Amino acid sequence: MRLRRRRVTAVAASVLATMVLGVPAHASAPTAPRIDWQRCQGAVRTDAVRCGQVSVPLDWSRPAASARTTVAVARLPAADPEHRLGTLMFNPGGPGEGEVGYLLSRQARRQYFPEALRDRFDIVAVEPRGTGVNPPLNCPLPVDHTVSRFPADRPAAAALVTSNRRMGTVCARRGGPVFPHLDTASVARDMDTVRAALGESRISFLGVSYGTMVAQSYAERFPSRVRAMVLDGVVDRSLSWRRLARVDAAAVQDGVRRFARWSDRDDRSALHGRDVTGFLASLLRRADHGGIKDGGRPVRAEEIAQAVNAGLQSPSLYAPLATALDRADADGDMAPLVFLTPGHTGEYGLYRSIVCQDVPGPEDPGAALPAAVPVMRAAGPALRGYSEFWDIASGCAGWPVGSAWTPHAWRVPAHFPAVLLLSGTHDVATPPAFADGVRRALPSSRLLRWDGDGHTAWLNSPVTVDAAVGYLTTLRMPDGAR
């Protein structure tokens, strides 16, 4: 879920680095606070985007007694105000990615929001807690590569739990009071505070990948405040961690096959003419024997699998992935693959801090994780069972703040507005089975499946995006949606 956003992040990073919001934090706020919109510092003078803040309870479980924090917001007004349809909020995925940067960067917002959306909607970014220009969650990256994410027995699982807890404790200590309050329920309540401040009775919402998890939290708590929803790269939050990881491992296996077929027919691939599956197996075995180094440190095979999985997120990454694998094999060095390895980026600690509060993991990891390892490896043998949802299940075991979410299907009233689900046939992060589950559980939904590679239509299938934009603007389901 996290790696699909790398292209937009790079565009917005320079703007985010200099942005300062023009509204001070308040000690308290009314139920429907007023947003004092200011020109965003760092934005060009002629830009229509305006920035502000809202004050919200730090702990929504006791809002009256809680200390408060601030949430950054930005608004791009509809370019065609006479035909304005309302407010469109969005969450681009991650988690850990901010939203304000998508509106501050003209290139990013053109890429992410087609003209019809920019014409007809005020597009509003509500920065998720700890991300972007909000009060930062200072979570460094003490990832311990001496322990395996695939424990073979109870002692190995105990070592993993200890390692995760150590990393989480550092994040908790440096992250400040917001650290225990990063879950989608809190983000949804923040969104609705902004809705009220805008004076909108209803909003439309675009949720991509992790954003579909936010959507479920918002819809269940505020069903009457939704005009329309488009969910792309759907996560089925009714599934257990085992089911999420097993289905995802099978999707990764399919992704490796698709990558191998591409490499076989496209001479841009540095692995063109080679047995890609056999090559990967050989590279992983070489890592098992200490033959791939990161500096002087022997690299685990699962680190290479993690990088390959990241490269399967978009066909645009296939050629760079093939080149990096070829160089890593030739040099015995992990360095060419580092750009695809989440554990080598500053985002990963924030990602872990958020996602562990939203995906329930094993209650007894000492027994459950070793028992699940052979199941995952059977489902996805090419990368030995690696998937993002296994990364979550194994990485969150022992995390100091766990998830309060009880897996369940969507709970919304029968009159809930129609929801358009977008799902890729070969999505390696949110497999089509996830969207199928939500479709069955949500009678008001319709599913539009696109046949292609990569994670989410929003970055990989322009035709599907056009159909979704048509739904958001007309409320008419596209042809082919079932």
GROMACS .gro file of C-alpha atoms in nm:
model
  482
    1MET     CA    1   0.000   0.000   0.000
    2ARG     CA    2   0.282   0.240   0.079
    3LEU     CA    3   0.504   0.226  -0.228
    4ARG     CA    4   0.253   0.320  -0.496
    5ARG     CA    5   0.279   0.688  -0.403
    6ARG     CA    6   0.652   0.738  -0.463
    7ARG     CA    7   0.599   0.928  -0.793
    8VAL     CA    8   0.369   1.193  -0.645
    9THR     CA    9   0.575   1.224  -0.327
   10ALA     CA   10   0.885   1.318  -0.523
   11VAL     CA   11   0.698   1.595  -0.701
   12ALA     CA   12   0.559   1.752  -0.384
   13ALA     CA   13   0.858   1.710  -0.152
   14SER     CA   14   1.029   2.043  -0.227
   15VAL     CA   15   0.709   2.239  -0.165
   16LEU     CA   16   0.629   2.057   0.157
   17ALA     CA   17   0.974   2.126   0.289
   18THR     CA   18   0.911   2.501   0.296
   19MET     CA   19   0.541   2.517   0.383
   20VAL     CA   20   0.434   2.685   0.707
   21LEU     CA   21   0.067   2.718   0.791
   22GLY     CA   22  -0.053   3.068   0.867
   23VAL     CA   23  -0.299   2.985   1.148
   24PRO     CA   24  -0.189   2.923   1.507
   25ALA     CA   25  -0.306   2.618   1.704
   26HIS     CA   26  -0.588   2.687   1.951
   27ALA     CA   27  -0.630   2.546   2.298
   28SER     CA   28  -0.992   2.463   2.226
   29ALA     CA   29  -1.239   2.474   1.938
   30PRO     CA   30  -1.616   2.474   1.894
   31THR     CA   31  -1.799   2.177   1.747
   32ALA     CA   32  -1.783   2.336   1.402
   33PRO     CA   33  -1.460   2.539   1.410
   34ARG     CA   34  -1.392   2.815   1.163
   35ILE     CA   35  -1.097   2.771   0.929
   36ASP     CA   36  -0.899   3.088   0.869
   37TRP     CA   37  -0.780   3.025   0.513
   38GLN     CA   38  -0.443   3.177   0.429
   39ARG     CA   39  -0.219   3.173   0.125
   40CYS     CA   40   0.011   2.874   0.166
   41GLN     CA   41   0.365   2.983   0.232
   42GLY     CA   42   0.585   2.841  -0.038
   43ALA     CA   43   0.306   2.845  -0.297
   44VAL     CA   44   0.317   3.092  -0.585
   45ARG     CA   45   0.109   3.406  -0.537
   46THR     CA   46  -0.132   3.325  -0.818
   47ASP     CA   47  -0.210   2.977  -0.688
   48ALA     CA   48  -0.571   2.931  -0.577
   49VAL     CA   49  -0.488   2.678  -0.303
   50ARG     CA   50  -0.540   2.802   0.052
   51CYS     CA   51  -0.417   2.647   0.376
   52GLY     CA   52  -0.536   2.638   0.733
   53GLN     CA   53  -0.564   2.432   1.050
   54VAL     CA   54  -0.833   2.286   1.268
   55SER     CA   55  -0.803   2.199   1.634
   56VAL     CA   56  -0.921   1.848   1.723
   57PRO     CA   57  -0.913   1.628   2.034
   58LEU     CA   58  -0.599   1.423   2.056
   59ASP     CA   59  -0.804   1.133   2.192
   60TRP     CA   60  -1.146   1.105   2.027
   61SER     CA   61  -1.258   0.841   2.279
   62ARG     CA   62  -1.288   1.122   2.536
   63PRO     CA   63  -1.309   1.441   2.331
   64ALA     CA   64  -1.424   1.671   2.612
   65ALA     CA   65  -1.138   1.578   2.844
   66SER     CA   66  -0.865   1.524   2.587
   67ALA     CA   67  -0.573   1.749   2.512
   68ARG     CA   68  -0.586   1.888   2.160
   69THR     CA   69  -0.376   1.873   1.848
   70THR     CA   70  -0.393   2.049   1.513
   71VAL     CA   71  -0.466   1.904   1.171
   72ALA     CA   72  -0.347   2.080   0.858
   73VAL     CA   73  -0.593   2.134   0.575
   74ALA     CA   74  -0.571   2.272   0.223
   75ARG     CA   75  -0.843   2.358  -0.028
   76LEU     CA   76  -0.833   2.396  -0.405
   77PRO     CA   77  -1.157   2.575  -0.503
   78ALA     CA   78  -1.359   2.447  -0.796
   79ALA     CA   79  -1.237   2.605  -1.119
   80ASP     CA   80  -1.597   2.622  -1.248
   81PRO     CA   81  -1.785   2.756  -0.944
   82GLU     CA   82  -2.116   2.794  -1.132
   83HIS     CA   83  -2.125   2.417  -1.178
   84ARG     CA   84  -1.970   2.326  -0.846
   85LEU     CA   85  -2.094   1.993  -0.704
   86GLY     CA   86  -1.953   2.019  -0.353
   87THR     CA   87  -1.641   1.910  -0.166
   88LEU     CA   88  -1.420   1.615  -0.258
   89MET     CA   89  -1.196   1.480   0.015
   90PHE     CA   90  -0.936   1.215  -0.057
   91ASN     CA   91  -0.675   0.987   0.092
   92PRO     CA   92  -0.399   0.878  -0.149
   93GLY     CA   93  -0.283   0.573   0.045
   94GLY     CA   94   0.028   0.484   0.235
   95PRO     CA   95  -0.021   0.510   0.521
   96GLY     CA   96   0.226   0.779   0.615
   97GLU     CA   97   0.174   0.999   0.313
   98GLY     CA   98   0.049   1.353   0.360
   99GLU     CA   99  -0.230   1.501   0.149
  100VAL     CA  100  -0.157   1.874   0.147
  101GLY     CA  101   0.143   1.826  -0.083
  102TYR     CA  102  -0.083   1.686  -0.354
  103LEU     CA  103  -0.262   2.022  -0.373
  104LEU     CA  104   0.044   2.243  -0.332
  105SER     CA  105   0.223   2.089  -0.629
  106ARG     CA  106   0.055   2.183  -0.957
  107GLN     CA  107   0.210   1.885  -1.131
  108ALA     CA  108   0.094   1.645  -0.861
  109ARG     CA  109  -0.262   1.771  -0.855
  110ARG     CA  110  -0.290   1.760  -1.235
  111GLN     CA  111  -0.166   1.403  -1.227
  112TYR     CA  112  -0.392   1.296  -0.943
  113PHE     CA  113  -0.707   1.501  -1.004
  114PRO     CA  114  -0.834   1.507  -1.364
  115GLU     CA  115  -0.969   1.836  -1.494
  116ALA     CA  116  -1.333   1.738  -1.444
  117LEU     CA  117  -1.271   1.697  -1.071
  118ARG     CA  118  -1.081   2.023  -1.044
  119ASP     CA  119  -1.360   2.202  -1.230
  120ARG     CA  120  -1.657   2.069  -1.034
  121PHE     CA  121  -1.530   2.016  -0.678
  122ASP     CA  122  -1.356   2.204  -0.405
  123ILE     CA  123  -1.079   1.950  -0.343
  124VAL     CA  124  -0.990   1.943   0.026
  125ALA     CA  125  -0.687   1.777   0.182
  126VAL     CA  126  -0.710   1.678   0.549
  127GLU     CA  127  -0.359   1.586   0.654
  128PRO     CA  128  -0.362   1.253   0.844
  129ARG     CA  129  -0.213   1.270   1.190
  130GLY     CA  130   0.165   1.257   1.211
  131THR     CA  131   0.210   1.308   0.837
  132GLY     CA  132   0.307   1.586   0.602
  133VAL     CA  133   0.299   1.931   0.761
  134ASN     CA  134   0.113   1.822   1.075
  135PRO     CA  135   0.300   1.814   1.405
  136PRO     CA  136   0.556   1.549   1.310
  137LEU     CA  137   0.581   1.197   1.440
  138ASN     CA  138   0.953   1.164   1.496
  139CYS     CA  139   0.997   0.794   1.433
  140PRO     CA  140   1.352   0.701   1.336
  141LEU     CA  141   1.436   0.381   1.160
  142PRO     CA  142   1.607   0.129   1.390
  143VAL     CA  143   1.509  -0.168   1.170
  144ASP     CA  144   1.690  -0.474   1.300
  145HIS     CA  145   1.802  -0.690   1.011
  146THR     CA  146   1.953  -0.950   1.242
  147VAL     CA  147   1.611  -1.106   1.299
  148SER     CA  148   1.396  -1.274   1.037
  149ARG     CA  149   1.040  -1.170   0.948
  150PHE     CA  150   0.973  -1.537   0.882
  151PRO     CA  151   1.036  -1.705   1.220
  152ALA     CA  152   1.073  -2.083   1.204
  153ASP     CA  153   0.994  -2.150   1.570
  154ARG     CA  154   0.886  -1.989   1.895
  155PRO     CA  155   1.234  -1.858   1.994
  156ALA     CA  156   1.272  -1.693   1.653
  157ALA     CA  157   0.925  -1.539   1.689
  158ALA     CA  158   1.016  -1.412   2.037
  159ALA     CA  159   1.326  -1.245   1.893
  160LEU     CA  160   1.111  -1.078   1.628
  161VAL     CA  161   0.858  -0.955   1.885
  162THR     CA  162   1.142  -0.813   2.097
  163SER     CA  163   1.290  -0.637   1.794
  164ASN     CA  164   0.954  -0.486   1.693
  165ARG     CA  165   0.882  -0.373   2.047
  166ARG     CA  166   1.223  -0.206   2.069
  167MET     CA  167   1.162  -0.014   1.747
  168GLY     CA  168   0.810   0.081   1.854
  169THR     CA  169   0.925   0.200   2.193
  170VAL     CA  170   1.170   0.441   2.032
  171CYS     CA  171   0.892   0.568   1.803
  172ALA     CA  172   0.656   0.609   2.098
  173ARG     CA  173   0.913   0.800   2.302
  174ARG     CA  174   1.006   1.037   2.021
  175GLY     CA  175   0.665   1.050   1.856
  176GLY     CA  176   0.497   1.240   2.136
  177PRO     CA  177   0.136   1.231   2.254
  178VAL     CA  178  -0.010   1.173   1.907
  179PHE     CA  179   0.160   0.833   1.875
  180PRO     CA  180  -0.124   0.623   2.026
  181HIS     CA  181  -0.393   0.806   1.821
  182LEU     CA  182  -0.308   0.743   1.454
  183ASP     CA  183  -0.583   0.496   1.361
  184THR     CA  184  -0.840   0.540   1.084
  185ALA     CA  185  -1.118   0.607   1.337
  186SER     CA  186  -0.930   0.916   1.457
  187VAL     CA  187  -0.856   1.025   1.101
  188ALA     CA  188  -1.225   0.987   1.012
  189ARG     CA  189  -1.331   1.204   1.306
  190ASP     CA  190  -1.077   1.468   1.202
  191MET     CA  191  -1.221   1.462   0.849
  192ASP     CA  192  -1.571   1.518   0.977
  193THR     CA  193  -1.457   1.809   1.191
  194VAL     CA  194  -1.325   1.969   0.873
  195ARG     CA  195  -1.651   1.890   0.691
  196ALA     CA  196  -1.845   2.071   0.961
  197ALA     CA  197  -1.604   2.366   0.950
  198LEU     CA  198  -1.660   2.391   0.575
  199GLY     CA  199  -2.036   2.403   0.630
  200GLU     CA  200  -2.091   2.102   0.403
  201SER     CA  201  -2.377   1.863   0.481
  202ARG     CA  202  -2.217   1.588   0.270
  203ILE     CA  203  -1.883   1.515   0.104
  204SER     CA  204  -1.761   1.299  -0.180
  205PHE     CA  205  -1.456   1.086  -0.109
  206LEU     CA  206  -1.178   0.926  -0.312
  207GLY     CA  207  -0.990   0.659  -0.119
  208VAL     CA  208  -0.689   0.482  -0.270
  209SER     CA  209  -0.537   0.170  -0.111
  210TYR     CA  210  -0.504   0.251   0.263
  211GLY     CA  211  -0.750   0.532   0.186
  212THR     CA  212  -1.017   0.263   0.140
  213MET     CA  213  -0.962   0.171   0.505
  214VAL     CA  214  -1.018   0.532   0.606
  215ALA     CA  215  -1.332   0.529   0.391
  216GLN     CA  216  -1.483   0.240   0.585
  217SER     CA  217  -1.419   0.411   0.918
  218TYR     CA  218  -1.578   0.732   0.792
  219ALA     CA  219  -1.877   0.563   0.627
  220GLU     CA  220  -1.963   0.357   0.933
  221ARG     CA  221  -1.953   0.653   1.169
  222PHE     CA  222  -2.100   0.919   0.937
  223PRO     CA  223  -2.309   0.740   0.672
  224SER     CA  224  -2.551   1.031   0.620
  225ARG     CA  225  -2.264   1.264   0.535
  226VAL     CA  226  -2.150   1.080   0.223
  227ARG     CA  227  -2.262   1.187  -0.124
  228ALA     CA  228  -2.044   0.942  -0.322
  229MET     CA  229  -1.735   0.726  -0.276
  230VAL     CA  230  -1.479   0.585  -0.517
  231LEU     CA  231  -1.251   0.323  -0.364
  232ASP     CA  232  -0.946   0.216  -0.563
  233GLY     CA  233  -0.719  -0.069  -0.454
  234VAL     CA  234  -0.969  -0.196  -0.199
  235VAL     CA  235  -0.869  -0.349   0.135
  236ASP     CA  236  -1.121  -0.594   0.281
  237ARG     CA  237  -1.116  -0.513   0.653
  238SER     CA  238  -1.334  -0.813   0.733
  239LEU     CA  239  -1.041  -1.051   0.683
  240SER     CA  240  -0.803  -1.182   0.946
  241TRP     CA  241  -0.432  -1.114   0.919
  242ARG     CA  242  -0.377  -1.473   0.802
  243ARG     CA  243  -0.627  -1.440   0.519
  244LEU     CA  244  -0.497  -1.097   0.416
  245ALA     CA  245  -0.139  -1.225   0.401
  246ARG     CA  246  -0.220  -1.553   0.225
  247VAL     CA  247  -0.429  -1.391  -0.048
  248ASP     CA  248  -0.164  -1.123  -0.091
  249ALA     CA  249   0.116  -1.383  -0.118
  250ALA     CA  250  -0.073  -1.550  -0.403
  251ALA     CA  251  -0.114  -1.211  -0.573
  252VAL     CA  252   0.260  -1.148  -0.543
  253GLN     CA  253   0.324  -1.487  -0.704
  254ASP     CA  254   0.103  -1.379  -0.993
  255GLY     CA  255   0.293  -1.050  -1.010
  256VAL     CA  256   0.626  -1.230  -1.042
  257ARG     CA  257   0.486  -1.438  -1.329
  258ARG     CA  258   0.364  -1.121  -1.500
  259PHE     CA  259   0.703  -0.955  -1.453
  260ALA     CA  260   0.875  -1.262  -1.597
  261ARG     CA  261   0.649  -1.259  -1.903
  262TRP     CA  262   0.718  -0.889  -1.957
  263SER     CA  263   1.092  -0.952  -1.931
  264ASP     CA  264   1.071  -1.236  -2.179
  265ARG     CA  265   0.905  -1.024  -2.448
  266ASP     CA  266   1.058  -0.679  -2.385
  267ASP     CA  267   1.423  -0.627  -2.472
  268ARG     CA  268   1.437  -0.323  -2.240
  269SER     CA  269   1.466  -0.573  -1.957
  270ALA     CA  270   1.816  -0.640  -1.831
  271LEU     CA  271   1.692  -0.995  -1.769
  272HIS     CA  272   1.557  -1.039  -2.123
  273GLY     CA  273   1.611  -1.392  -2.249
  274ARG     CA  274   1.672  -1.533  -1.900
  275ASP     CA  275   1.460  -1.752  -1.677
  276VAL     CA  276   1.346  -1.479  -1.437
  277THR     CA  277   1.189  -1.713  -1.184
  278GLY     CA  278   1.500  -1.929  -1.177
  279PHE     CA  279   1.718  -1.619  -1.156
  280LEU     CA  280   1.524  -1.494  -0.851
  281ALA     CA  281   1.549  -1.831  -0.680
  282SER     CA  282   1.926  -1.834  -0.739
  283LEU     CA  283   1.965  -1.478  -0.607
  284LEU     CA  284   1.771  -1.560  -0.290
  285ARG     CA  285   1.982  -1.873  -0.234
  286ARG     CA  286   2.294  -1.667  -0.281
  287ALA     CA  287   2.172  -1.430  -0.011
  288ASP     CA  288   2.108  -1.728   0.217
  289HIS     CA  289   2.482  -1.801   0.201
  290GLY     CA  290   2.594  -1.443   0.262
  291GLY     CA  291   2.668  -1.368  -0.102
  292ILE     CA  292   2.478  -1.035  -0.122
  293LYS     CA  293   2.605  -0.752   0.096
  294ASP     CA  294   2.474  -0.417   0.214
  295GLY     CA  295   2.799  -0.243   0.296
  296GLY     CA  296   2.967  -0.516   0.493
  297ARG     CA  297   2.644  -0.669   0.622
  298PRO     CA  298   2.512  -0.990   0.466
  299VAL     CA  299   2.163  -0.929   0.330
  300ARG     CA  300   1.874  -1.161   0.410
  301ALA     CA  301   1.686  -1.313   0.120
  302GLU     CA  302   1.364  -1.159   0.253
  303GLU     CA  303   1.510  -0.809   0.206
  304ILE     CA  304   1.556  -0.883  -0.164
  305ALA     CA  305   1.203  -1.023  -0.179
  306GLN     CA  306   1.074  -0.702  -0.022
  307ALA     CA  307   1.246  -0.493  -0.289
  308VAL     CA  308   1.114  -0.712  -0.571
  309ASN     CA  309   0.762  -0.683  -0.433
  310ALA     CA  310   0.795  -0.305  -0.436
  311GLY     CA  311   0.903  -0.316  -0.800
  312LEU     CA  312   0.589  -0.509  -0.892
  313GLN     CA  313   0.369  -0.218  -0.784
  314SER     CA  314   0.372  -0.057  -1.130
  315PRO     CA  315   0.480  -0.155  -1.481
  316SER     CA  316   0.676   0.171  -1.488
  317LEU     CA  317   0.910   0.010  -1.233
  318TYR     CA  318   0.967  -0.313  -1.425
  319ALA     CA  319   1.268  -0.193  -1.624
  320PRO     CA  320   1.441  -0.030  -1.323
  321LEU     CA  321   1.371  -0.343  -1.118
  322ALA     CA  322   1.523  -0.573  -1.382
  323THR     CA  323   1.832  -0.352  -1.407
  324ALA     CA  324   1.872  -0.338  -1.028
  325LEU     CA  325   1.841  -0.715  -0.995
  326ASP     CA  326   2.098  -0.772  -1.269
  327ARG     CA  327   2.344  -0.532  -1.105
  328ALA     CA  328   2.287  -0.676  -0.758
  329ASP     CA  329   2.364  -1.021  -0.894
  330ALA     CA  330   2.672  -0.905  -1.085
  331ASP     CA  331   2.818  -0.706  -0.795
  332GLY     CA  332   2.692  -0.910  -0.500
  333ASP     CA  333   2.564  -0.581  -0.361
  334MET     CA  334   2.221  -0.473  -0.237
  335ALA     CA  335   2.286  -0.108  -0.327
  336PRO     CA  336   2.106  -0.112  -0.666
  337LEU     CA  337   1.789  -0.237  -0.494
  338VAL     CA  338   1.789   0.007  -0.204
  339PHE     CA  339   1.560   0.253  -0.384
  340LEU     CA  340   1.289  -0.014  -0.370
  341THR     CA  341   1.346  -0.121  -0.009
  342PRO     CA  342   1.108   0.044   0.243
  343GLY     CA  343   1.335  -0.034   0.536
  344HIS     CA  344   1.595   0.203   0.391
  345THR     CA  345   1.363   0.505   0.379
  346GLY     CA  346   1.255   0.750   0.649
  347GLU     CA  347   0.888   0.678   0.579
  348TYR     CA  348   0.889   0.326   0.714
  349GLY     CA  349   0.875   0.406   1.085
  350LEU     CA  350   0.571   0.629   1.031
  351TYR     CA  351   0.411   0.365   0.808
  352ARG     CA  352   0.454   0.102   1.079
  353SER     CA  353   0.327   0.333   1.353
  354ILE     CA  354   0.002   0.393   1.166
  355VAL     CA  355  -0.070   0.056   1.008
  356CYS     CA  356  -0.017  -0.139   1.331
  357GLN     CA  357  -0.312   0.051   1.478
  358ASP     CA  358  -0.539  -0.058   1.193
  359VAL     CA  359  -0.459  -0.422   1.107
  360PRO     CA  360  -0.503  -0.666   1.396
  361GLY     CA  361  -0.218  -0.914   1.419
  362PRO     CA  362  -0.170  -1.252   1.587
  363GLU     CA  363  -0.266  -1.275   1.952
  364ASP     CA  364   0.002  -1.537   2.015
  365PRO     CA  365   0.276  -1.457   1.764
  366GLY     CA  366   0.508  -1.717   1.915
  367ALA     CA  367   0.280  -1.992   1.789
  368ALA     CA  368   0.088  -1.823   1.508
  369LEU     CA  369   0.370  -1.677   1.300
  370PRO     CA  370   0.583  -1.996   1.269
  371ALA     CA  371   0.267  -2.193   1.185
  372ALA     CA  372   0.176  -1.944   0.911
  373VAL     CA  373   0.518  -1.929   0.743
  374PRO     CA  374   0.485  -2.253   0.540
  375VAL     CA  375   0.132  -2.152   0.434
  376MET     CA  376   0.259  -1.820   0.298
  377ARG     CA  377   0.555  -1.981   0.123
  378ALA     CA  378   0.326  -2.233  -0.045
  379ALA     CA  379   0.099  -1.950  -0.166
  380GLY     CA  380   0.386  -1.736  -0.299
  381PRO     CA  381   0.695  -1.951  -0.352
  382ALA     CA  382   0.880  -1.716  -0.589
  383LEU     CA  383   0.938  -1.461  -0.310
  384ARG     CA  384   0.914  -1.720  -0.031
  385GLY     CA  385   0.581  -1.592   0.099
  386TYR     CA  386   0.667  -1.224   0.113
  387SER     CA  387   0.380  -0.978   0.074
  388GLU     CA  388   0.301  -0.642   0.220
  389PHE     CA  389   0.039  -0.792   0.449
  390TRP     CA  390   0.293  -1.042   0.580
  391ASP     CA  391   0.524  -0.748   0.642
  392ILE     CA  392   0.242  -0.593   0.846
  393ALA     CA  393   0.153  -0.909   1.039
  394SER     CA  394   0.512  -0.991   1.127
  395GLY     CA  395   0.623  -0.631   1.172
  396CYS     CA  396   0.341  -0.536   1.409
  397ALA     CA  397   0.384  -0.833   1.644
  398GLY     CA  398   0.495  -0.678   1.972
  399TRP     CA  399   0.432  -0.318   1.862
  400PRO     CA  400   0.354  -0.105   2.171
  401VAL     CA  401   0.021   0.023   2.031
  402GLY     CA  402  -0.187  -0.245   1.866
  403SER     CA  403  -0.509  -0.234   1.671
  404ALA     CA  404  -0.851  -0.188   1.827
  405TRP     CA  405  -1.019  -0.281   1.498
  406THR     CA  406  -1.224  -0.601   1.502
  407PRO     CA  407  -1.232  -0.738   1.147
  408HIS     CA  408  -1.582  -0.697   1.004
  409ALA     CA  409  -1.760  -0.624   0.679
  410TRP     CA  410  -1.893  -0.276   0.606
  411ARG     CA  411  -2.174  -0.172   0.843
  412VAL     CA  412  -2.374   0.097   0.671
  413PRO     CA  413  -2.750   0.149   0.634
  414ALA     CA  414  -2.940   0.013   0.335
  415HIS     CA  415  -2.988   0.363   0.193
  416PHE     CA  416  -2.612   0.433   0.191
  417PRO     CA  417  -2.507   0.593  -0.141
  418ALA     CA  418  -2.374   0.377  -0.420
  419VAL     CA  419  -1.999   0.309  -0.394
  420LEU     CA  420  -1.777   0.247  -0.697
  421LEU     CA  421  -1.499  -0.005  -0.634
  422LEU     CA  422  -1.198  -0.016  -0.868
  423SER     CA  423  -0.988  -0.331  -0.873
  424GLY     CA  424  -0.695  -0.449  -1.085
  425THR     CA  425  -0.681  -0.809  -1.200
  426HIS     CA  426  -0.309  -0.827  -1.119
  427ASP     CA  427  -0.276  -0.592  -0.820
  428VAL     CA  428  -0.001  -0.728  -0.594
  429ALA     CA  429  -0.085  -0.513  -0.288
  430THR     CA  430  -0.466  -0.518  -0.281
  431PRO     CA  431  -0.565  -0.831  -0.474
  432PRO     CA  432  -0.897  -0.853  -0.658
  433ALA     CA  433  -1.034  -1.093  -0.397
  434PHE     CA  434  -1.036  -0.804  -0.149
  435ALA     CA  435  -1.265  -0.597  -0.372
  436ASP     CA  436  -1.485  -0.902  -0.433
  437GLY     CA  437  -1.537  -0.938  -0.058
  438VAL     CA  438  -1.634  -0.574  -0.013
  439ARG     CA  439  -1.865  -0.593  -0.316
  440ARG     CA  440  -2.054  -0.887  -0.163
  441ALA     CA  441  -2.081  -0.716   0.174
  442LEU     CA  442  -2.188  -0.377   0.044
  443PRO     CA  443  -2.509  -0.404  -0.160
  444SER     CA  444  -2.488  -0.042  -0.271
  445SER     CA  445  -2.150  -0.095  -0.434
  446ARG     CA  446  -2.054  -0.165  -0.793
  447LEU     CA  447  -1.723  -0.313  -0.904
  448LEU     CA  448  -1.525  -0.202  -1.208
  449ARG     CA  449  -1.231  -0.434  -1.273
  450TRP     CA  450  -0.947  -0.333  -1.500
  451ASP     CA  451  -0.724  -0.596  -1.658
  452GLY     CA  452  -0.365  -0.489  -1.609
  453ASP     CA  453  -0.059  -0.482  -1.386
  454GLY     CA  454   0.026  -0.258  -1.095
  455HIS     CA  455  -0.127  -0.139  -0.771
  456THR     CA  456  -0.435   0.084  -0.811
  457ALA     CA  457  -0.601   0.219  -1.122
  458TRP     CA  458  -0.521   0.576  -1.020
  459LEU     CA  459  -0.157   0.536  -1.124
  460ASN     CA  460  -0.189   0.257  -1.380
  461SER     CA  461  -0.520   0.271  -1.570
  462PRO     CA  462  -0.625   0.611  -1.706
  463VAL     CA  463  -0.936   0.468  -1.871
  464THR     CA  464  -1.058   0.335  -1.537
  465VAL     CA  465  -0.985   0.668  -1.372
  466ASP     CA  466  -1.193   0.843  -1.639
  467ALA     CA  467  -1.485   0.613  -1.559
  468ALA     CA  468  -1.450   0.687  -1.187
  469VAL     CA  469  -1.441   1.062  -1.251
  470GLY     CA  470  -1.761   1.024  -1.452
  471TYR     CA  471  -1.928   0.859  -1.156
  472LEU     CA  472  -1.816   1.125  -0.909
  473THR     CA  473  -1.948   1.404  -1.130
  474THR     CA  474  -2.277   1.245  -1.249
  475LEU     CA  475  -2.351   0.971  -0.991
  476ARG     CA  476  -2.409   0.736  -1.283
  477MET     CA  477  -2.222   0.408  -1.266
  478PRO     CA  478  -1.991   0.342  -1.562
  479ASP     CA  479  -2.069   0.076  -1.818
  480GLY     CA  480  -1.927  -0.256  -1.711
  481ALA     CA  481  -1.953  -0.192  -1.337
  482ARG     CA  482  -2.129  -0.485  -1.177
   0.00000   0.00000   0.00000
